[in-house]
Amino acid sequence: VRDVMLGSGRRQGVVEAMHARYLGKWYETLTFRQKTSRLLANGKWNVQTWYEAMKLPGRLRIDFEPVSAGNGVLYARDSQFVVQNGQLLSSGPGINPLLLLGFDVYTATVAHTTARLRREGFDLSKVHETTFQGKPMIVVGARKGDYNRKQFWIDAERLLFVRMLEPTPRDTSKMQDIRFTNYEPRGAAWVAPRVEIWSDGKLVFYEDYDDIKVNVDLDDVLFQPKQWRAAKHWTK
C-alpha cells in the first residue's frame, strides 16, 4: 500500500488503490433502515427512523418515517433535493462526501471521484500515514499532526473509509469528526452499520443501520425528485 500511496503520482494514489481493490466486487445498490440519534442542547437524544436507498455511484434517497408522508432528501446528479409531502421543496448543488468516500469511490471512475473530492475542498497532494484505534491509516488532505484541515482517513489494509474531519456546519471554527465503524462483510465488499459524529471529544450524532440488503432491484424513478411517490418503494 505504501508504494501505491506515497510513490510517484501520489495525488490520486489513494483513490486509485481503493477503486482497484474492489473493482467489480462492490455492490451496486444498498438499502437499510436507520435509527438516527441526535444530541439536543438540553442533553437529551432525539431519535428518528430514516429509510435509505443507494444506487451507485452518486444516488442516495432518504425517506423520513413515515414513508407514506412523502418527506425526505435526495442526492443525485451532484445536487441535493428536499422533498415535502411528495413535492419538490428545494434543490441546489450538493455532493454528499460520505456517499462519495464510503461507497462511490469503489464504483465510479477515479477521475469522477477525484474531481469531486477536490471540489469538496480536499487537498489530494497531502498524504501521510498514521494509526487510529490501533490500526494503520492513510490520511489524505493534511500533513501529519494537522487536525484543522478537511481530511479523510482510510484503513491501510482493507482500503475502507474510516474517518473524515471537516469544519462543523454551524460553527466553521470547530472541526467535527465523522466515523464509519463496525464494518461487516457483504460478499467481497463491506458495510459500516454505524456512523458517528464527534465534536469537542463528545458523541453528538450517530446512525445505526439494520435490515441491510445489497444488490436489490431499485427503480431509477426512486431517484427522480419530481417522481417521489411514483416508483414502487423498496420498503413495500
PDB file of C-alpha atoms in Angstrom:
ATOM      1  CA  VAL A   1       0.000   0.000   0.000  1.00  0.00           C
ATOM      2  CA  ARG A   2       2.779   2.417   0.905  1.00  0.00           C
ATOM      3  CA  ASP A   3       4.291   2.240  -2.586  1.00  0.00           C
ATOM      4  CA  VAL A   4       0.909   2.893  -4.185  1.00  0.00           C
ATOM      5  CA  MET A   5       0.088   5.739  -1.810  1.00  0.00           C
ATOM      6  CA  LEU A   6       3.325   7.589  -1.419  1.00  0.00           C
ATOM      7  CA  GLY A   7       5.208   6.787  -4.604  1.00  0.00           C
ATOM      8  CA  SER A   8       5.077   8.744  -7.833  1.00  0.00           C
ATOM      9  CA  GLY A   9       1.705  10.199  -8.754  1.00  0.00           C
ATOM     10  CA  ARG A  10       0.541  10.105  -5.171  1.00  0.00           C
ATOM     11  CA  ARG A  11      -2.146  12.748  -5.791  1.00  0.00           C
ATOM     12  CA  GLN A  12      -4.552  10.073  -6.945  1.00  0.00           C
ATOM     13  CA  GLY A  13      -2.781   7.091  -5.459  1.00  0.00           C
ATOM     14  CA  VAL A  14      -5.182   6.508  -2.579  1.00  0.00           C
ATOM     15  CA  VAL A  15      -8.359   6.763  -4.638  1.00  0.00           C
ATOM     16  CA  GLU A  16      -6.852   4.594  -7.378  1.00  0.00           C
ATOM     17  CA  ALA A  17      -5.934   1.902  -4.856  1.00  0.00           C
ATOM     18  CA  MET A  18      -9.393   1.954  -3.227  1.00  0.00           C
ATOM     19  CA  HIS A  19     -11.060   1.683  -6.620  1.00  0.00           C
ATOM     20  CA  ALA A  20      -8.773  -1.105  -7.840  1.00  0.00           C
ATOM     21  CA  ARG A  21      -9.137  -3.209  -4.673  1.00  0.00           C
ATOM     22  CA  TYR A  22     -12.902  -3.654  -5.056  1.00  0.00           C
ATOM     23  CA  LEU A  23     -13.311  -3.248  -8.810  1.00  0.00           C
ATOM     24  CA  GLY A  24     -16.242  -5.428  -9.899  1.00  0.00           C
ATOM     25  CA  LYS A  25     -16.762  -6.653  -6.319  1.00  0.00           C
ATOM     26  CA  TRP A  26     -18.668  -3.771  -4.704  1.00  0.00           C
ATOM     27  CA  TYR A  27     -22.459  -3.813  -4.583  1.00  0.00           C
ATOM     28  CA  GLU A  28     -24.401  -1.554  -6.947  1.00  0.00           C
ATOM     29  CA  THR A  29     -27.366  -0.926  -4.669  1.00  0.00           C
ATOM     30  CA  LEU A  30     -27.857  -0.827  -0.903  1.00  0.00           C
ATOM     31  CA  THR A  31     -30.942  -0.401   1.278  1.00  0.00           C
ATOM     32  CA  PHE A  32     -31.303  -0.185   5.055  1.00  0.00           C
ATOM     33  CA  ARG A  33     -33.400   1.144   7.913  1.00  0.00           C
ATOM     34  CA  GLN A  34     -31.566   3.715  10.003  1.00  0.00           C
ATOM     35  CA  LYS A  35     -32.052   4.800  13.605  1.00  0.00           C
ATOM     36  CA  THR A  36     -30.804   8.396  13.727  1.00  0.00           C
ATOM     37  CA  SER A  37     -29.877   9.819  17.146  1.00  0.00           C
ATOM     38  CA  ARG A  38     -29.044  13.498  17.631  1.00  0.00           C
ATOM     39  CA  LEU A  39     -27.883  15.084  20.907  1.00  0.00           C
ATOM     40  CA  LEU A  40     -30.041  18.102  21.786  1.00  0.00           C
ATOM     41  CA  ALA A  41     -28.942  21.227  23.668  1.00  0.00           C
ATOM     42  CA  ASN A  42     -30.802  20.005  26.759  1.00  0.00           C
ATOM     43  CA  GLY A  43     -28.686  16.839  26.864  1.00  0.00           C
ATOM     44  CA  LYS A  44     -31.453  14.529  25.650  1.00  0.00           C
ATOM     45  CA  TRP A  45     -31.347  12.482  22.462  1.00  0.00           C
ATOM     46  CA  ASN A  46     -33.782  12.959  19.591  1.00  0.00           C
ATOM     47  CA  VAL A  47     -34.268   9.637  17.802  1.00  0.00           C
ATOM     48  CA  GLN A  48     -35.832   9.240  14.355  1.00  0.00           C
ATOM     49  CA  THR A  49     -36.111   6.430  11.830  1.00  0.00           C
ATOM     50  CA  TRP A  50     -34.968   7.001   8.269  1.00  0.00           C
ATOM     51  CA  TYR A  51     -35.145   4.638   5.298  1.00  0.00           C
ATOM     52  CA  GLU A  52     -32.245   4.873   2.880  1.00  0.00           C
ATOM     53  CA  ALA A  53     -31.572   3.531  -0.591  1.00  0.00           C
ATOM     54  CA  MET A  54     -28.428   3.936  -2.703  1.00  0.00           C
ATOM     55  CA  LYS A  55     -27.840   3.322  -6.359  1.00  0.00           C
ATOM     56  CA  LEU A  56     -24.132   3.695  -7.002  1.00  0.00           C
ATOM     57  CA  PRO A  57     -22.433   5.788  -7.972  1.00  0.00           C
ATOM     58  CA  GLY A  58     -23.941   9.036  -6.809  1.00  0.00           C
ATOM     59  CA  ARG A  59     -27.550   8.415  -5.859  1.00  0.00           C
ATOM     60  CA  LEU A  60     -28.906   8.339  -2.302  1.00  0.00           C
ATOM     61  CA  ARG A  61     -32.535   8.631  -1.251  1.00  0.00           C
ATOM     62  CA  ILE A  62     -33.527   9.221   2.381  1.00  0.00           C
ATOM     63  CA  ASP A  63     -37.177   8.826   3.403  1.00  0.00           C
ATOM     64  CA  PHE A  64     -38.172  10.091   6.850  1.00  0.00           C
ATOM     65  CA  GLU A  65     -40.632   7.994   8.824  1.00  0.00           C
ATOM     66  CA  PRO A  66     -43.443   7.531   7.968  1.00  0.00           C
ATOM     67  CA  VAL A  67     -42.543   6.845   4.335  1.00  0.00           C
ATOM     68  CA  SER A  68     -46.183   7.481   3.379  1.00  0.00           C
ATOM     69  CA  ALA A  69     -45.818  11.172   4.329  1.00  0.00           C
ATOM     70  CA  GLY A  70     -43.525  11.756   1.361  1.00  0.00           C
ATOM     71  CA  ASN A  71     -40.792  13.667   3.201  1.00  0.00           C
ATOM     72  CA  GLY A  72     -37.096  13.214   2.533  1.00  0.00           C
ATOM     73  CA  VAL A  73     -33.841  14.190   0.886  1.00  0.00           C
ATOM     74  CA  LEU A  74     -32.303  13.003  -2.362  1.00  0.00           C
ATOM     75  CA  TYR A  75     -28.722  13.238  -3.602  1.00  0.00           C
ATOM     76  CA  ALA A  76     -28.378  12.801  -7.360  1.00  0.00           C
ATOM     77  CA  ARG A  77     -26.583  14.467 -10.275  1.00  0.00           C
ATOM     78  CA  ASP A  78     -24.234  16.278  -7.831  1.00  0.00           C
ATOM     79  CA  SER A  79     -27.293  18.029  -6.408  1.00  0.00           C
ATOM     80  CA  GLN A  80     -29.372  17.862  -3.250  1.00  0.00           C
ATOM     81  CA  PHE A  81     -33.183  17.849  -3.389  1.00  0.00           C
ATOM     82  CA  VAL A  82     -35.531  18.331  -0.434  1.00  0.00           C
ATOM     83  CA  VAL A  83     -38.989  16.790  -0.772  1.00  0.00           C
ATOM     84  CA  GLN A  84     -42.023  17.554   1.384  1.00  0.00           C
ATOM     85  CA  ASN A  85     -45.429  15.890   1.068  1.00  0.00           C
ATOM     86  CA  GLY A  86     -44.170  14.191  -2.079  1.00  0.00           C
ATOM     87  CA  GLN A  87     -43.391  17.526  -3.760  1.00  0.00           C
ATOM     88  CA  LEU A  88     -40.013  19.059  -4.557  1.00  0.00           C
ATOM     89  CA  LEU A  89     -39.477  21.812  -1.987  1.00  0.00           C
ATOM     90  CA  SER A  90     -35.937  22.965  -2.840  1.00  0.00           C
ATOM     91  CA  SER A  91     -32.841  21.953  -4.768  1.00  0.00           C
ATOM     92  CA  GLY A  92     -29.273  23.077  -5.233  1.00  0.00           C
ATOM     93  CA  PRO A  93     -25.747  21.852  -5.855  1.00  0.00           C
ATOM     94  CA  GLY A  94     -24.672  19.347  -3.250  1.00  0.00           C
ATOM     95  CA  ILE A  95     -22.278  16.420  -3.031  1.00  0.00           C
ATOM     96  CA  ASN A  96     -22.562  14.055  -0.074  1.00  0.00           C
ATOM     97  CA  PRO A  97     -18.903  13.387   0.829  1.00  0.00           C
ATOM     98  CA  LEU A  98     -19.784  10.306   2.899  1.00  0.00           C
ATOM     99  CA  LEU A  99     -21.550   8.774  -0.094  1.00  0.00           C
ATOM    100  CA  LEU A 100     -18.533   9.659  -2.226  1.00  0.00           C
ATOM    101  CA  LEU A 101     -15.860   8.272   0.121  1.00  0.00           C
ATOM    102  CA  GLY A 102     -17.730   5.359   1.667  1.00  0.00           C
ATOM    103  CA  PHE A 103     -19.390   3.991  -1.468  1.00  0.00           C
ATOM    104  CA  ASP A 104     -18.961   5.818  -4.797  1.00  0.00           C
ATOM    105  CA  VAL A 105     -15.171   5.557  -4.766  1.00  0.00           C
ATOM    106  CA  TYR A 106     -15.468   1.807  -5.378  1.00  0.00           C
ATOM    107  CA  THR A 107     -17.894   2.044  -8.298  1.00  0.00           C
ATOM    108  CA  ALA A 108     -17.250   5.393 -10.036  1.00  0.00           C
ATOM    109  CA  THR A 109     -14.195   6.167 -12.160  1.00  0.00           C
ATOM    110  CA  VAL A 110     -11.127   7.518 -10.380  1.00  0.00           C
ATOM    111  CA  ALA A 111     -11.457  10.753 -12.359  1.00  0.00           C
ATOM    112  CA  HIS A 112     -15.070  11.164 -11.215  1.00  0.00           C
ATOM    113  CA  THR A 113     -14.177  10.700  -7.552  1.00  0.00           C
ATOM    114  CA  THR A 114     -11.039  12.854  -7.507  1.00  0.00           C
ATOM    115  CA  ALA A 115     -12.767  15.740  -9.300  1.00  0.00           C
ATOM    116  CA  ARG A 116     -15.498  15.787  -6.669  1.00  0.00           C
ATOM    117  CA  LEU A 117     -13.102  15.426  -3.752  1.00  0.00           C
ATOM    118  CA  ARG A 118     -11.219  18.474  -4.994  1.00  0.00           C
ATOM    119  CA  ARG A 119     -14.492  20.329  -5.408  1.00  0.00           C
ATOM    120  CA  GLU A 120     -15.293  19.471  -1.786  1.00  0.00           C
ATOM    121  CA  GLY A 121     -12.030  21.088  -0.676  1.00  0.00           C
ATOM    122  CA  PHE A 122      -9.712  18.138  -0.047  1.00  0.00           C
ATOM    123  CA  ASP A 123      -6.048  18.746  -0.889  1.00  0.00           C
ATOM    124  CA  LEU A 124      -5.194  15.426  -2.546  1.00  0.00           C
ATOM    125  CA  SER A 125      -1.484  16.293  -2.667  1.00  0.00           C
ATOM    126  CA  LYS A 126      -1.175  15.974   1.122  1.00  0.00           C
ATOM    127  CA  VAL A 127      -0.917  12.321   2.157  1.00  0.00           C
ATOM    128  CA  HIS A 128       0.572  10.758   5.275  1.00  0.00           C
ATOM    129  CA  GLU A 129       0.445   7.584   7.323  1.00  0.00           C
ATOM    130  CA  THR A 130      -0.630   7.266  10.953  1.00  0.00           C
ATOM    131  CA  THR A 131      -2.638   4.963  13.207  1.00  0.00           C
ATOM    132  CA  PHE A 132      -6.173   5.196  14.589  1.00  0.00           C
ATOM    133  CA  GLN A 133      -7.562   2.870  17.243  1.00  0.00           C
ATOM    134  CA  GLY A 134      -4.507   0.661  16.781  1.00  0.00           C
ATOM    135  CA  LYS A 135      -4.817   0.271  13.009  1.00  0.00           C
ATOM    136  CA  PRO A 136      -2.596   1.723  10.261  1.00  0.00           C
ATOM    137  CA  MET A 137      -4.251   4.567   8.373  1.00  0.00           C
ATOM    138  CA  ILE A 138      -3.607   6.635   5.259  1.00  0.00           C
ATOM    139  CA  VAL A 139      -4.691  10.261   5.671  1.00  0.00           C
ATOM    140  CA  VAL A 140      -5.436  12.483   2.680  1.00  0.00           C
ATOM    141  CA  GLY A 141      -5.871  16.251   2.912  1.00  0.00           C
ATOM    142  CA  ALA A 142      -3.473  17.304   5.674  1.00  0.00           C
ATOM    143  CA  ARG A 143       0.068  16.942   6.930  1.00  0.00           C
ATOM    144  CA  LYS A 144       0.802  14.764   9.941  1.00  0.00           C
ATOM    145  CA  GLY A 145      -0.407  16.363  13.174  1.00  0.00           C
ATOM    146  CA  ASP A 146      -2.682  18.879  11.412  1.00  0.00           C
ATOM    147  CA  TYR A 147      -6.272  18.225  12.509  1.00  0.00           C
ATOM    148  CA  ASN A 148      -7.647  21.587  11.391  1.00  0.00           C
ATOM    149  CA  ARG A 149      -7.903  20.869   7.682  1.00  0.00           C
ATOM    150  CA  LYS A 150     -10.517  18.894   5.808  1.00  0.00           C
ATOM    151  CA  GLN A 151      -9.170  15.338   5.555  1.00  0.00           C
ATOM    152  CA  PHE A 152     -10.205  11.719   5.188  1.00  0.00           C
ATOM    153  CA  TRP A 153      -8.717   8.608   6.775  1.00  0.00           C
ATOM    154  CA  ILE A 154      -8.545   5.214   5.051  1.00  0.00           C
ATOM    155  CA  ASP A 155      -7.843   1.821   6.618  1.00  0.00           C
ATOM    156  CA  ALA A 156      -4.464   0.997   5.052  1.00  0.00           C
ATOM    157  CA  GLU A 157      -5.111  -2.760   4.989  1.00  0.00           C
ATOM    158  CA  ARG A 158      -8.692  -3.019   3.745  1.00  0.00           C
ATOM    159  CA  LEU A 159      -8.754   0.360   1.931  1.00  0.00           C
ATOM    160  CA  LEU A 160     -12.060   1.316   3.547  1.00  0.00           C
ATOM    161  CA  PHE A 161     -13.146   4.811   4.561  1.00  0.00           C
ATOM    162  CA  VAL A 162     -12.912   5.221   8.336  1.00  0.00           C
ATOM    163  CA  ARG A 163     -12.918   8.874   9.278  1.00  0.00           C
ATOM    164  CA  MET A 164     -13.409  12.415   7.992  1.00  0.00           C
ATOM    165  CA  LEU A 165     -12.514  15.660   9.726  1.00  0.00           C
ATOM    166  CA  GLU A 166     -14.258  18.785   8.459  1.00  0.00           C
ATOM    167  CA  PRO A 167     -15.459  22.154   9.798  1.00  0.00           C
ATOM    168  CA  THR A 168     -18.725  21.961  11.754  1.00  0.00           C
ATOM    169  CA  PRO A 169     -21.544  23.349   9.551  1.00  0.00           C
ATOM    170  CA  ARG A 170     -22.902  25.767  12.178  1.00  0.00           C
ATOM    171  CA  ASP A 171     -19.516  26.867  13.533  1.00  0.00           C
ATOM    172  CA  THR A 172     -16.706  26.552  10.993  1.00  0.00           C
ATOM    173  CA  SER A 173     -14.115  27.484  13.627  1.00  0.00           C
ATOM    174  CA  LYS A 174     -14.628  23.985  15.069  1.00  0.00           C
ATOM    175  CA  MET A 175     -13.940  20.628  13.474  1.00  0.00           C
ATOM    176  CA  GLN A 176     -16.282  17.662  13.522  1.00  0.00           C
ATOM    177  CA  ASP A 177     -15.058  14.079  13.408  1.00  0.00           C
ATOM    178  CA  ILE A 178     -17.216  11.658  11.378  1.00  0.00           C
ATOM    179  CA  ARG A 179     -16.515   7.924  11.689  1.00  0.00           C
ATOM    180  CA  PHE A 180     -17.643   4.747   9.912  1.00  0.00           C
ATOM    181  CA  THR A 181     -17.426   1.887  12.428  1.00  0.00           C
ATOM    182  CA  ASN A 182     -18.156  -1.833  12.947  1.00  0.00           C
ATOM    183  CA  TYR A 183     -17.597  -2.792   9.299  1.00  0.00           C
ATOM    184  CA  GLU A 184     -19.300  -6.032   8.242  1.00  0.00           C
ATOM    185  CA  PRO A 185     -18.578  -8.013   5.055  1.00  0.00           C
ATOM    186  CA  ARG A 186     -21.190  -8.138   2.318  1.00  0.00           C
ATOM    187  CA  GLY A 187     -19.815 -10.614  -0.186  1.00  0.00           C
ATOM    188  CA  ALA A 188     -16.380  -9.268  -1.181  1.00  0.00           C
ATOM    189  CA  ALA A 189     -17.448  -5.746  -0.158  1.00  0.00           C
ATOM    190  CA  TRP A 190     -18.266  -4.077   3.174  1.00  0.00           C
ATOM    191  CA  VAL A 191     -20.874  -2.032   5.038  1.00  0.00           C
ATOM    192  CA  ALA A 192     -20.307   0.052   8.176  1.00  0.00           C
ATOM    193  CA  PRO A 193     -23.618  -0.260  10.077  1.00  0.00           C
ATOM    194  CA  ARG A 194     -22.750   2.556  12.473  1.00  0.00           C
ATOM    195  CA  VAL A 195     -21.809   6.153  11.694  1.00  0.00           C
ATOM    196  CA  GLU A 196     -20.789   8.569  14.444  1.00  0.00           C
ATOM    197  CA  ILE A 197     -20.188  12.317  14.583  1.00  0.00           C
ATOM    198  CA  TRP A 198     -17.968  13.646  17.361  1.00  0.00           C
ATOM    199  CA  SER A 199     -17.463  17.290  18.342  1.00  0.00           C
ATOM    200  CA  ASP A 200     -15.042  18.502  21.031  1.00  0.00           C
ATOM    201  CA  GLY A 201     -14.452  14.888  22.026  1.00  0.00           C
ATOM    202  CA  LYS A 202     -18.164  14.219  22.574  1.00  0.00           C
ATOM    203  CA  LEU A 203     -20.512  11.999  20.587  1.00  0.00           C
ATOM    204  CA  VAL A 204     -23.252  14.302  19.242  1.00  0.00           C
ATOM    205  CA  PHE A 205     -24.870  12.246  16.469  1.00  0.00           C
ATOM    206  CA  TYR A 206     -24.973   8.606  15.432  1.00  0.00           C
ATOM    207  CA  GLU A 207     -26.708   6.319  12.972  1.00  0.00           C
ATOM    208  CA  ASP A 208     -27.353   2.591  13.373  1.00  0.00           C
ATOM    209  CA  TYR A 209     -28.383   0.530  10.350  1.00  0.00           C
ATOM    210  CA  ASP A 210     -30.418  -2.647  10.261  1.00  0.00           C
ATOM    211  CA  ASP A 211     -32.322  -4.634   7.622  1.00  0.00           C
ATOM    212  CA  ILE A 212     -29.272  -4.114   5.381  1.00  0.00           C
ATOM    213  CA  LYS A 213     -29.609  -5.525   1.859  1.00  0.00           C
ATOM    214  CA  VAL A 214     -27.225  -5.258  -1.097  1.00  0.00           C
ATOM    215  CA  ASN A 215     -27.835  -5.577  -4.829  1.00  0.00           C
ATOM    216  CA  VAL A 216     -31.603  -5.278  -4.523  1.00  0.00           C
ATOM    217  CA  ASP A 217     -33.534  -4.189  -7.601  1.00  0.00           C
ATOM    218  CA  LEU A 218     -34.268  -0.459  -7.339  1.00  0.00           C
ATOM    219  CA  ASP A 219     -36.368   1.510  -9.812  1.00  0.00           C
ATOM    220  CA  ASP A 220     -34.499   4.504 -11.300  1.00  0.00           C
ATOM    221  CA  VAL A 221     -37.656   6.559 -10.736  1.00  0.00           C
ATOM    222  CA  LEU A 222     -36.970   6.372  -6.972  1.00  0.00           C
ATOM    223  CA  PHE A 223     -34.108   8.806  -7.576  1.00  0.00           C
ATOM    224  CA  GLN A 224     -36.098  11.389  -9.549  1.00  0.00           C
ATOM    225  CA  PRO A 225     -37.249  14.091  -7.114  1.00  0.00           C
ATOM    226  CA  LYS A 226     -40.314  15.101  -9.110  1.00  0.00           C
ATOM    227  CA  GLN A 227     -41.446  11.469  -9.170  1.00  0.00           C
ATOM    228  CA  TRP A 228     -41.029  10.905  -5.412  1.00  0.00           C
ATOM    229  CA  ARG A 229     -44.190   8.837  -4.985  1.00  0.00           C
ATOM    230  CA  ALA A 230     -44.359   7.382  -8.478  1.00  0.00           C
ATOM    231  CA  ALA A 231     -41.955   4.451  -8.089  1.00  0.00           C
ATOM    232  CA  LYS A 232     -42.577   1.302  -6.082  1.00  0.00           C
ATOM    233  CA  HIS A 233     -40.821   1.975  -2.780  1.00  0.00           C
ATOM    234  CA  TRP A 234     -38.250  -0.591  -1.707  1.00  0.00           C
ATOM    235  CA  THR A 235     -39.837  -0.973   1.766  1.00  0.00           C
ATOM    236  CA  LYS A 236     -43.097  -2.275   0.286  1.00  0.00           C
TER     237      LYS A 236
END
